[in-house]
GROMACS .gro file of C-alpha atoms in nm:
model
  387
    1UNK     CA    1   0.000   0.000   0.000
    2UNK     CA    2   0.070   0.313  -0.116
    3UNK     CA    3   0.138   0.570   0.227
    4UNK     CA    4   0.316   0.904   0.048
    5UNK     CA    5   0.199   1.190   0.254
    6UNK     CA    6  -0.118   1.381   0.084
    7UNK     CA    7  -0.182   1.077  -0.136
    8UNK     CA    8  -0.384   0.799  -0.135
    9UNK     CA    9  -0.304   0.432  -0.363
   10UNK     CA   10  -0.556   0.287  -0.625
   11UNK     CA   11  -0.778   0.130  -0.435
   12UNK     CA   12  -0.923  -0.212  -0.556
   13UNK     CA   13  -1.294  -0.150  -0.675
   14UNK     CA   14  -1.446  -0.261  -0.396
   15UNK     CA   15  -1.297  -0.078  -0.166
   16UNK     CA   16  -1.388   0.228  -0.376
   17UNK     CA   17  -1.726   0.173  -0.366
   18UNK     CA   18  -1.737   0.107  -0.006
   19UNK     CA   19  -1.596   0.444   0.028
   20UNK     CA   20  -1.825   0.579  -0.189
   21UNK     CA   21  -2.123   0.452   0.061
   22UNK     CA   22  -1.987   0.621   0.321
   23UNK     CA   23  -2.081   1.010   0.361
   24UNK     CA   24  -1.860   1.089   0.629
   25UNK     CA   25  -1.552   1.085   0.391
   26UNK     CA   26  -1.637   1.414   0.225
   27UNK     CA   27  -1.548   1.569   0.535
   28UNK     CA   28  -1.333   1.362   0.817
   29UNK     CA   29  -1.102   1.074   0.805
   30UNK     CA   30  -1.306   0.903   1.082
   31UNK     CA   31  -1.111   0.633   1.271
   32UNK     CA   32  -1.291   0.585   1.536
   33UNK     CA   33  -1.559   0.309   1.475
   34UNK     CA   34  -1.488   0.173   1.836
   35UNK     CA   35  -1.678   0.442   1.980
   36UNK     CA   36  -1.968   0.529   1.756
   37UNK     CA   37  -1.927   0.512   1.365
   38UNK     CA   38  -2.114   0.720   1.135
   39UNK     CA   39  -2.406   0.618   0.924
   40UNK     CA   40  -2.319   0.422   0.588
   41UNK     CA   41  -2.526   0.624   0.303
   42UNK     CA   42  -2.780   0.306   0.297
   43UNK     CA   43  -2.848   0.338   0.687
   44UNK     CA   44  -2.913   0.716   0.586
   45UNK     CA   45  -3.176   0.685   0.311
   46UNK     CA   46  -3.342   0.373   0.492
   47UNK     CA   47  -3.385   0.594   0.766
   48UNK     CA   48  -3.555   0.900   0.567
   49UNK     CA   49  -3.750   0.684   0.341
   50UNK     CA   50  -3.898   0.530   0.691
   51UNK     CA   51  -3.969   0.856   0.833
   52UNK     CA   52  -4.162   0.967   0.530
   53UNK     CA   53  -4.370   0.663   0.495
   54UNK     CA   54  -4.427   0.706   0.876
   55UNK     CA   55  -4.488   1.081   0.819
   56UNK     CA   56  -4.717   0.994   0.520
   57UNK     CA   57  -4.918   0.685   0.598
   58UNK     CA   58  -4.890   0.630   0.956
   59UNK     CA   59  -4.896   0.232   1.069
   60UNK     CA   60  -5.061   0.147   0.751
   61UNK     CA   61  -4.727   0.049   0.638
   62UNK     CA   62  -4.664  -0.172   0.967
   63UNK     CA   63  -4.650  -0.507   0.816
   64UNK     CA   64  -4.421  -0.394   0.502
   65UNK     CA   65  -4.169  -0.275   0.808
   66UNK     CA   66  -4.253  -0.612   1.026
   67UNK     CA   67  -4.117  -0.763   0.627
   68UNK     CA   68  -3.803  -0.590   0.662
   69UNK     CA   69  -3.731  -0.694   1.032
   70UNK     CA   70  -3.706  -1.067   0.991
   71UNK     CA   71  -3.519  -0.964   0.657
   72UNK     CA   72  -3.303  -0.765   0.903
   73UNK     CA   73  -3.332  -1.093   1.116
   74UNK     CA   74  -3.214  -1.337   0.836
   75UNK     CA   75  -2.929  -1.109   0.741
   76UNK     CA   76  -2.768  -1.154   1.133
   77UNK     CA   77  -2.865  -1.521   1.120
   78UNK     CA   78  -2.609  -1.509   0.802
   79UNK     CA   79  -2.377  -1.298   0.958
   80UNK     CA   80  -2.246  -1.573   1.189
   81UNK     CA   81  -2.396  -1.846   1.064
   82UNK     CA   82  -2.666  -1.888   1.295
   83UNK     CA   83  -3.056  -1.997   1.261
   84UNK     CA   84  -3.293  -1.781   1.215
   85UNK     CA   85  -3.461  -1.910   1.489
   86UNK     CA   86  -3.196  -1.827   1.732
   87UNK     CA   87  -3.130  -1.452   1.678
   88UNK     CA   88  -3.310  -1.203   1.818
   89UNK     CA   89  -3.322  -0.768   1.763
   90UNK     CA   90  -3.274  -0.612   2.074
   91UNK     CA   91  -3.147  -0.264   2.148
   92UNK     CA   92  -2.835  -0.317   2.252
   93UNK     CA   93  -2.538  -0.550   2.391
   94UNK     CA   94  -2.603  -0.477   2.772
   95UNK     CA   95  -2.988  -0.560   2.729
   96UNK     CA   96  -2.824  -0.901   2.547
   97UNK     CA   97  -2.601  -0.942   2.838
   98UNK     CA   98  -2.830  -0.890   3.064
   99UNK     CA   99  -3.075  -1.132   2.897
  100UNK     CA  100  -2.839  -1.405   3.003
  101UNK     CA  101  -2.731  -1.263   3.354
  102UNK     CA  102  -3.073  -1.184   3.489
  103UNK     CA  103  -3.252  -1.519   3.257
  104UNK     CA  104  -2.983  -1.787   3.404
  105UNK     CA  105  -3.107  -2.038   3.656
  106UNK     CA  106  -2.805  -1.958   3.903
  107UNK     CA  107  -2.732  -2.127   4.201
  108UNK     CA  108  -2.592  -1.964   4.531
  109UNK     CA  109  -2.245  -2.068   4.534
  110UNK     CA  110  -2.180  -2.033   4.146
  111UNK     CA  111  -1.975  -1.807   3.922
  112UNK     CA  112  -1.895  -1.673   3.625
  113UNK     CA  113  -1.583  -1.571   3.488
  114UNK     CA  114  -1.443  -1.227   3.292
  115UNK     CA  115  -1.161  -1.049   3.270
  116UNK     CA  116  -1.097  -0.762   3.492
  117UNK     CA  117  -1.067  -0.450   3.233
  118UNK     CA  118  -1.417  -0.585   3.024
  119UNK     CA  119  -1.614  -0.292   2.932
  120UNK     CA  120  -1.867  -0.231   3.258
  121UNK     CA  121  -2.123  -0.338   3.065
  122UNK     CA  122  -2.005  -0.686   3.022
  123UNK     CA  123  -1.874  -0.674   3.440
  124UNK     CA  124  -2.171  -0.527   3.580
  125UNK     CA  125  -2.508  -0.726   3.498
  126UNK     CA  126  -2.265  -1.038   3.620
  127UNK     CA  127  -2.173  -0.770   3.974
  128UNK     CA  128  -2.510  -0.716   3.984
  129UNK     CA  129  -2.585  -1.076   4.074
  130UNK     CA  130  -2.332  -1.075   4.416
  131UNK     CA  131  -2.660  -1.062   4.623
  132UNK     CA  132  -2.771  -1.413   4.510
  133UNK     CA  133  -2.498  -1.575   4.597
  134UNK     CA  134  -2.316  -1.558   4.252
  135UNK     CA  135  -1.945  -1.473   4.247
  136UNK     CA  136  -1.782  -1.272   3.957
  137UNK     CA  137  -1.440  -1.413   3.900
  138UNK     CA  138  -1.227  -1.103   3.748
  139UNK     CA  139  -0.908  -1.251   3.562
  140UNK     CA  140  -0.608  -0.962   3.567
  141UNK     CA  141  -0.441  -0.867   3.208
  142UNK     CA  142  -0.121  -0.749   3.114
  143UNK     CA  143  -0.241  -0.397   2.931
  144UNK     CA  144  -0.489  -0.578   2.764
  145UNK     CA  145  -0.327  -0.903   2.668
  146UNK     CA  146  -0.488  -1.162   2.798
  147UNK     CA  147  -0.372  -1.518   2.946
  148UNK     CA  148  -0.625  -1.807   2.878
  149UNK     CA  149  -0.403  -2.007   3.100
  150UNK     CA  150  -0.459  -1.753   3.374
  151UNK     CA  151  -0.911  -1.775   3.271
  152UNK     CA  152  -0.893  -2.140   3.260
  153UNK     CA  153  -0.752  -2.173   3.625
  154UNK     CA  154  -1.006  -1.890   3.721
  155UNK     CA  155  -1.286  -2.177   3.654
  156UNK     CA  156  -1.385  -2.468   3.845
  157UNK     CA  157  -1.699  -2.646   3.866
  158UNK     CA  158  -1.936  -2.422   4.023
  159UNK     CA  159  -1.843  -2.182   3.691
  160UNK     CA  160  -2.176  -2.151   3.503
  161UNK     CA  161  -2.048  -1.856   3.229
  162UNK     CA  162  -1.738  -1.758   3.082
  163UNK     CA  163  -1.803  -1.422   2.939
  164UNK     CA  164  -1.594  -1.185   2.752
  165UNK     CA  165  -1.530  -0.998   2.482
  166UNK     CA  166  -1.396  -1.046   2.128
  167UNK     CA  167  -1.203  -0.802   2.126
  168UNK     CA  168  -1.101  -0.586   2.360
  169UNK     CA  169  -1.237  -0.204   2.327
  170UNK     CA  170  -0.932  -0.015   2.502
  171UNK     CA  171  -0.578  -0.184   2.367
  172UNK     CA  172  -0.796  -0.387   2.074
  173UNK     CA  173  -0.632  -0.744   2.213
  174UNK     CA  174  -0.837  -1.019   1.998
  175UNK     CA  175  -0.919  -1.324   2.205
  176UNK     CA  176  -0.870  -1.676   2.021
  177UNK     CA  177  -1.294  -1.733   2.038
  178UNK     CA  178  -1.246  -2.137   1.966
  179UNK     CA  179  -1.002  -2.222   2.294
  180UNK     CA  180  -1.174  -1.959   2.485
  181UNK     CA  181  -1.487  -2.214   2.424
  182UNK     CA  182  -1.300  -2.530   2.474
  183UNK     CA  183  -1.199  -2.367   2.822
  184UNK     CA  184  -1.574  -2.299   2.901
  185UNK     CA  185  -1.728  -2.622   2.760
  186UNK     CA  186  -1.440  -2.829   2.954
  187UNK     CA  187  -1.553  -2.686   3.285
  188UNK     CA  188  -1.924  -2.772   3.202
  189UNK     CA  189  -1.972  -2.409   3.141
  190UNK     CA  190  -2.121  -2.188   2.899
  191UNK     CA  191  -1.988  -1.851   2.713
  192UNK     CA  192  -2.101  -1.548   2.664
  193UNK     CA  193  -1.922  -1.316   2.374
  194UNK     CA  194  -1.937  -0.976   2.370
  195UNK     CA  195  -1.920  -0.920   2.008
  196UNK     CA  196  -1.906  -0.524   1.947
  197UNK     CA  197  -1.570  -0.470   1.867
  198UNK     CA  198  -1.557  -0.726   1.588
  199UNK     CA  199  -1.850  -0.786   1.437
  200UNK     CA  200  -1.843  -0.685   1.109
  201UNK     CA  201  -1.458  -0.678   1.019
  202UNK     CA  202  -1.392  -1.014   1.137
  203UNK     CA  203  -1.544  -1.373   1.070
  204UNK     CA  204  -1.745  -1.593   1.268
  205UNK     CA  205  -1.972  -1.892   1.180
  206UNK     CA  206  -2.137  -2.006   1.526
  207UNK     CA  207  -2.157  -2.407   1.350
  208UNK     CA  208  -1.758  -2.412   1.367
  209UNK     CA  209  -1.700  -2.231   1.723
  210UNK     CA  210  -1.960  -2.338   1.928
  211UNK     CA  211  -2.054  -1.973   2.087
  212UNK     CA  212  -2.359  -1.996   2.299
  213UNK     CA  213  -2.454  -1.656   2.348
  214UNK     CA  214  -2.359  -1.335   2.153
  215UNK     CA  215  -2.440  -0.964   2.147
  216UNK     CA  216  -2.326  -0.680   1.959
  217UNK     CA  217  -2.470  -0.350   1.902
  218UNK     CA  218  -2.528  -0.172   1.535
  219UNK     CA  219  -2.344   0.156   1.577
  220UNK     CA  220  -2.008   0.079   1.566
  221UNK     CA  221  -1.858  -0.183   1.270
  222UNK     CA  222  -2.120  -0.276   1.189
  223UNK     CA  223  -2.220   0.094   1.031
  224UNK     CA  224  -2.579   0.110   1.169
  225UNK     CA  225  -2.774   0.339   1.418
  226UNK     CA  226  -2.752   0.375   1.815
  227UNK     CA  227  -2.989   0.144   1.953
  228UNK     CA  228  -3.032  -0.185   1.696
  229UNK     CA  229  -2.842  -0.480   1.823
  230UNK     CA  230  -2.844  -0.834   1.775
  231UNK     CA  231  -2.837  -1.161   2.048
  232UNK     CA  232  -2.812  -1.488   1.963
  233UNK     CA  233  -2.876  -1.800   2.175
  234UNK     CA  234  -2.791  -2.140   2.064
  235UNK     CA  235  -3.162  -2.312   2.020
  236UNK     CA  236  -3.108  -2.551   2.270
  237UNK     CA  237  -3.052  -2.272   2.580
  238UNK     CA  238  -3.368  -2.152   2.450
  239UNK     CA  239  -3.556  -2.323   2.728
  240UNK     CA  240  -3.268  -2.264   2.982
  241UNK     CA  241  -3.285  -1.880   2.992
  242UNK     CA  242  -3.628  -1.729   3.194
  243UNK     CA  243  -3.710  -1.517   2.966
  244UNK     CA  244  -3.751  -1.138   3.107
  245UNK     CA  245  -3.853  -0.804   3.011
  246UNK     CA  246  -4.163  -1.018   2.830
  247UNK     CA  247  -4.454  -0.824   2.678
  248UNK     CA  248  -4.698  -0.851   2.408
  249UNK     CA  249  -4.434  -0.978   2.105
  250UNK     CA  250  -4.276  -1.275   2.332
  251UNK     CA  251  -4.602  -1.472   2.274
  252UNK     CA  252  -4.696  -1.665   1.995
  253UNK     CA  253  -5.006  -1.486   1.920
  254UNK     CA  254  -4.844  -1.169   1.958
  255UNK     CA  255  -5.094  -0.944   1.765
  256UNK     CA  256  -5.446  -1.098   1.886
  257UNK     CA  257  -5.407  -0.926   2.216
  258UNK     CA  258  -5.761  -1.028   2.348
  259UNK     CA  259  -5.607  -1.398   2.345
  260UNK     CA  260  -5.437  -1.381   2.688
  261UNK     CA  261  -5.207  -1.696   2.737
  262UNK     CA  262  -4.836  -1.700   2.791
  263UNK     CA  263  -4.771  -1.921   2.522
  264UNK     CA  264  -4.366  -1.840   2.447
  265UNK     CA  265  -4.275  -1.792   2.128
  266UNK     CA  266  -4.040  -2.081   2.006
  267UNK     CA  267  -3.777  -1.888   1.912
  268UNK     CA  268  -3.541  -1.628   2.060
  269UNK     CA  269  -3.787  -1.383   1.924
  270UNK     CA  270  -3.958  -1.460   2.242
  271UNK     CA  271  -3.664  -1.186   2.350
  272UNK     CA  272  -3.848  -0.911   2.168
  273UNK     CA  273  -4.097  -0.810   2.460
  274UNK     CA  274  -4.223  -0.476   2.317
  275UNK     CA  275  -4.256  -0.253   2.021
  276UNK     CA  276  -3.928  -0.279   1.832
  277UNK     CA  277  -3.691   0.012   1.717
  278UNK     CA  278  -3.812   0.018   1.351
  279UNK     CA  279  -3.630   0.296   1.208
  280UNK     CA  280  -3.292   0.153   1.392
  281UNK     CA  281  -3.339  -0.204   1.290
  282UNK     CA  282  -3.425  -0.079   0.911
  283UNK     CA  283  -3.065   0.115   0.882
  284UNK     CA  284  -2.891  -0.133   1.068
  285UNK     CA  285  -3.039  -0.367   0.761
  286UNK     CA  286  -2.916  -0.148   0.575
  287UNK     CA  287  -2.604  -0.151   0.680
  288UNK     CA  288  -2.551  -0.493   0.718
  289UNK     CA  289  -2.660  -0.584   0.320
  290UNK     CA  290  -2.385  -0.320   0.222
  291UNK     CA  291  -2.103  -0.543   0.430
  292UNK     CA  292  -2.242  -0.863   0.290
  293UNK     CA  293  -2.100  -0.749  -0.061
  294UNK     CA  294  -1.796  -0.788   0.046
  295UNK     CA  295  -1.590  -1.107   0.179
  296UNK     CA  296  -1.585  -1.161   0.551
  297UNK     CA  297  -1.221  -1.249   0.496
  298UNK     CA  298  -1.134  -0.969   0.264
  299UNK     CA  299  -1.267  -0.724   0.500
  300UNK     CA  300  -1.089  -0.851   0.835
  301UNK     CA  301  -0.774  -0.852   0.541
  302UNK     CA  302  -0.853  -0.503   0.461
  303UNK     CA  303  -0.882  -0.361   0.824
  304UNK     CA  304  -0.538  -0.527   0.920
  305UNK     CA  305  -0.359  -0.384   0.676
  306UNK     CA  306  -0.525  -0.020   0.713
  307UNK     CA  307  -0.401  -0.064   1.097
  308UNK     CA  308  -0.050  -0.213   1.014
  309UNK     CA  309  -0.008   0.068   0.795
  310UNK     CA  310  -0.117   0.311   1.079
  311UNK     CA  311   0.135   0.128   1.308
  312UNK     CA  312   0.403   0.194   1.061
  313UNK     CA  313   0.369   0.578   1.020
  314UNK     CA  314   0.320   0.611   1.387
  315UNK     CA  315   0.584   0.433   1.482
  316UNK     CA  316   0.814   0.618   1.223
  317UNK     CA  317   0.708   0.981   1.392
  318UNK     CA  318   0.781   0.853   1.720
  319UNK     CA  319   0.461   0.689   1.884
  320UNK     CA  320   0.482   0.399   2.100
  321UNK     CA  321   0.198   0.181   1.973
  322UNK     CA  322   0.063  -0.013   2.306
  323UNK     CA  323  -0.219  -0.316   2.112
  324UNK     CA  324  -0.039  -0.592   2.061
  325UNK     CA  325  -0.014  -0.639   1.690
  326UNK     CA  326   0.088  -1.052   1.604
  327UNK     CA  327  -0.095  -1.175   1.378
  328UNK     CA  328  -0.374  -1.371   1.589
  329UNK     CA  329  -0.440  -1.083   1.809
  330UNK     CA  330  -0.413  -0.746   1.629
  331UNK     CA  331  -0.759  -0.617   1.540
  332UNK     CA  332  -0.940  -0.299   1.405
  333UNK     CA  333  -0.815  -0.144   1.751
  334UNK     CA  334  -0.448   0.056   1.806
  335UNK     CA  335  -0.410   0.204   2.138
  336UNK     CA  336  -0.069   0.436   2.090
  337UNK     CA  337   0.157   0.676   2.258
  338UNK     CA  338   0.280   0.997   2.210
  339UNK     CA  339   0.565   1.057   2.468
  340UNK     CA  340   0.539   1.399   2.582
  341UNK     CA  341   0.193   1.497   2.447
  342UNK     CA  342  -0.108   1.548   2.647
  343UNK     CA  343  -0.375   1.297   2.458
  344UNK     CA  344  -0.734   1.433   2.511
  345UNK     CA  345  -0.499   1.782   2.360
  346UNK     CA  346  -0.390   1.557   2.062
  347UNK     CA  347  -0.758   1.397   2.051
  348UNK     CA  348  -0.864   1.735   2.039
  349UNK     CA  349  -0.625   1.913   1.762
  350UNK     CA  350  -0.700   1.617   1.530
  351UNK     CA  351  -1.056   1.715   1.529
  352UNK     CA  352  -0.950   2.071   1.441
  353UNK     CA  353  -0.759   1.913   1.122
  354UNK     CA  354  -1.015   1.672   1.030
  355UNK     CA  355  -0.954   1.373   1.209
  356UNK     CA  356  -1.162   1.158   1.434
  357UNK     CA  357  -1.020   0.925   1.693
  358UNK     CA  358  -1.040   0.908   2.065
  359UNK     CA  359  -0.892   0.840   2.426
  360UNK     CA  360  -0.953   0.535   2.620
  361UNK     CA  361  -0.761   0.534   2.940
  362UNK     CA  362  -0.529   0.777   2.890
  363UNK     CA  363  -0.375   0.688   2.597
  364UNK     CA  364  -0.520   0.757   2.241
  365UNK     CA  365  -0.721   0.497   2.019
  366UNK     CA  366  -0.733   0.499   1.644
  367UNK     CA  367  -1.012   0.233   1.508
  368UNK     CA  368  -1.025   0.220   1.158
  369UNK     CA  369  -1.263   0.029   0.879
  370UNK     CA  370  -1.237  -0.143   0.589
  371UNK     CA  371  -1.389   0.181   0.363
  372UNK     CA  372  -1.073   0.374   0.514
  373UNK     CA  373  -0.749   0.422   0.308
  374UNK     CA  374  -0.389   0.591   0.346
  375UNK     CA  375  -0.493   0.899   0.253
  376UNK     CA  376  -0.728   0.915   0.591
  377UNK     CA  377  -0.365   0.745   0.785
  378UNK     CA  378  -0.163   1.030   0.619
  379UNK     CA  379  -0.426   1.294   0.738
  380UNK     CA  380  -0.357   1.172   1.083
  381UNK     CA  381   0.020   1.137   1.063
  382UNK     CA  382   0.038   1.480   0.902
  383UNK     CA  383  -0.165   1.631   1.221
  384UNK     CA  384   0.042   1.417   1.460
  385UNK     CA  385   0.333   1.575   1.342
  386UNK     CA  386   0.247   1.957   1.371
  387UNK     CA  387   0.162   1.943   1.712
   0.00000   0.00000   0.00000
């Protein structure tokens, strides 16, 4: 790749046209899709064709939109290989994680193990449970970099769920999903991934690692609004989790509401208590048809290289890049250095110039995507540098 200051390389097509679905280019070189990403141009017009049907004909158009959910539905199921029957659309990873904490038939006397620097959502639904009689087991890391030696002593057999993330949101540390579930399912155990940081940019087919829950909100790779997220449960903890937060849509006969009878729904759909975030769900949809284009492979590929390429240039102007960048953990994430500066005053100047990135304990955090290309890495560089 191409990385001359004030030029970007030929990009292949694809890549082009991602870029070309992505408004926020005309104005930033936005690498920070860890935190919240911007809209991809389909998210945008799904959302403002919804609002003017909804504007214009009211729920008439309710069962064209109810169409486009399960389409929304299928598309996740695709995602990571899953059955339709076992996703559901929720609003977002800590209602998914808390689906599992507060739905789990614990025991007094059981646990569950994490690591210690998880984002709080993913410590404290498990926290929450200390008052019946469940332990959270916090595993220490080395600045992110985590020992599955260190997890797998942390469990014994009163360990009901492992639970952690994919990939770490501070340093970007990617955990090895498949041994993390061998370590779970060897203790009798069950995991829970917290899939945020890496859904979207990098593969995962649920058949082949045998996940049994997952959660992962729309807004950040995977382009879509605040408040669409999807949670999958394999089929056969269906009947294991009590469902809560259950309303009118967890029933069978959700839409004959003079029929009262808690008849579950047989699917994780029985997850879905109330009205749904339409509008959300129908960009996220969005969203996730314009990643299908592209190869699940090619676009983990493509992110790696955009953030080896970062790596490089930082490293060359005198950054100490903290993420741990061999091959089977380096990510979409780079936590970095810059000896001597103040970072939320770097943070701060970039945004002046252009350039969107942000701090994550005290140290600054570049996250770029596939759509992103050198030109965007010499845009930061060339900031870095005149500070």
């Amino acid at each position: 790749m191409d990385s001359t200051p004030g030029q970007s390389p030929d990009l292949p097509a694809s890549w082009d046209q991602f870029r070309r679905q992505m408004p926020v280019t005309e104005r930033w070189a936005y690498l920070d899709h860890a935190a919240v990403a911007p809209l991809s141009g389909p998210a945008r017009a799904a959302l403002a064709d919804w609002a003017e049907d909804a504007a214009q004909n009211g729920d008439t158009s309710y069962e064209a939109w109810s169409g486009r959910l399960e389409g929304v539905r299928a598309l996740a199921a695709r995602l990571i290989g899953a059955e339709l029957e076992e996703m559901s659309l929720v609003h977002n990873t800590t209602e998914g994680i808390n689906l599992v904490a507060e739905g789990f038939p614990w025991q007094r006397g059981d646990n569950c193990v994490t690591l210690a620097d998880e984002f709080p959502s993913n410590l404290y639904p498990w926290m929450n449970l200390a008052d019946r009689g469940v332990e959270t087991r916090r595993v220490p890391t080395d600045e992110g970099r985590v020992d599955l030696d260190r997890l797998a002593d942390a469990c014994d057999r009163r360990t009901r769920i492992v639970t952690l993330s994919w990939v770490g949101y501070s340093t970007g540390w990617r955990n090895d999903v498949d041994r993390v579930a061998e370590i779970a399912h060897r203790h009798a155990a069950l995991l829970f991934l917290d899939a945020i940081q890496a859904l979207g940019v990098f593969p995962l087919d649920v058949r082949q690692t045998p996940v049994d829950f997952l959660a992962a909100d729309g807004h950040k790779w995977l382009l879509g609004p605040e408040g669409a997220a999807l949670f999958f449960t394999r089929r056969e903890h269906l009947d294991r989790l009590r469902p809560i937060g259950v309303g009118w849509n967890s029933v069978r006969h959700a839409h004959d509401f003079s029929h009262v009878e808690l008849a579950l729904k047989d699917t994780a759909a029985r997850y879905e208590g109330g009205s749904p975030n339409t509008a959300g769900m129908i960009a996220l949809g969005a969203s996730l048809e314009l990643l299908a284009r592209f190869d699940s492979e090619a676009i983990a590929a493509r992110v790696v290289e955009i953030t080896d390429l970062a790596c490089e240039r930082l490293a060359q102007i005198g950054a100490r890049v903290v993420s741990d960048r061999r091959p089977a953990h380096k990510s979409g994430i780079v936590m970095f250095e810059l000896p001597g500066r103040d970072p939320e005053s770097a943070r701060r100047r970039c945004l002046e110039q252009g350039v969107v990135m942000s701090c994550r304990a005290g140290r600054l955090r570049i996250s770029p995507h596939a759509y992103n290309n050198a030109g965007d890495v010499d845009r930061l560089i060339e900031t870095l540098k005149r500070m």
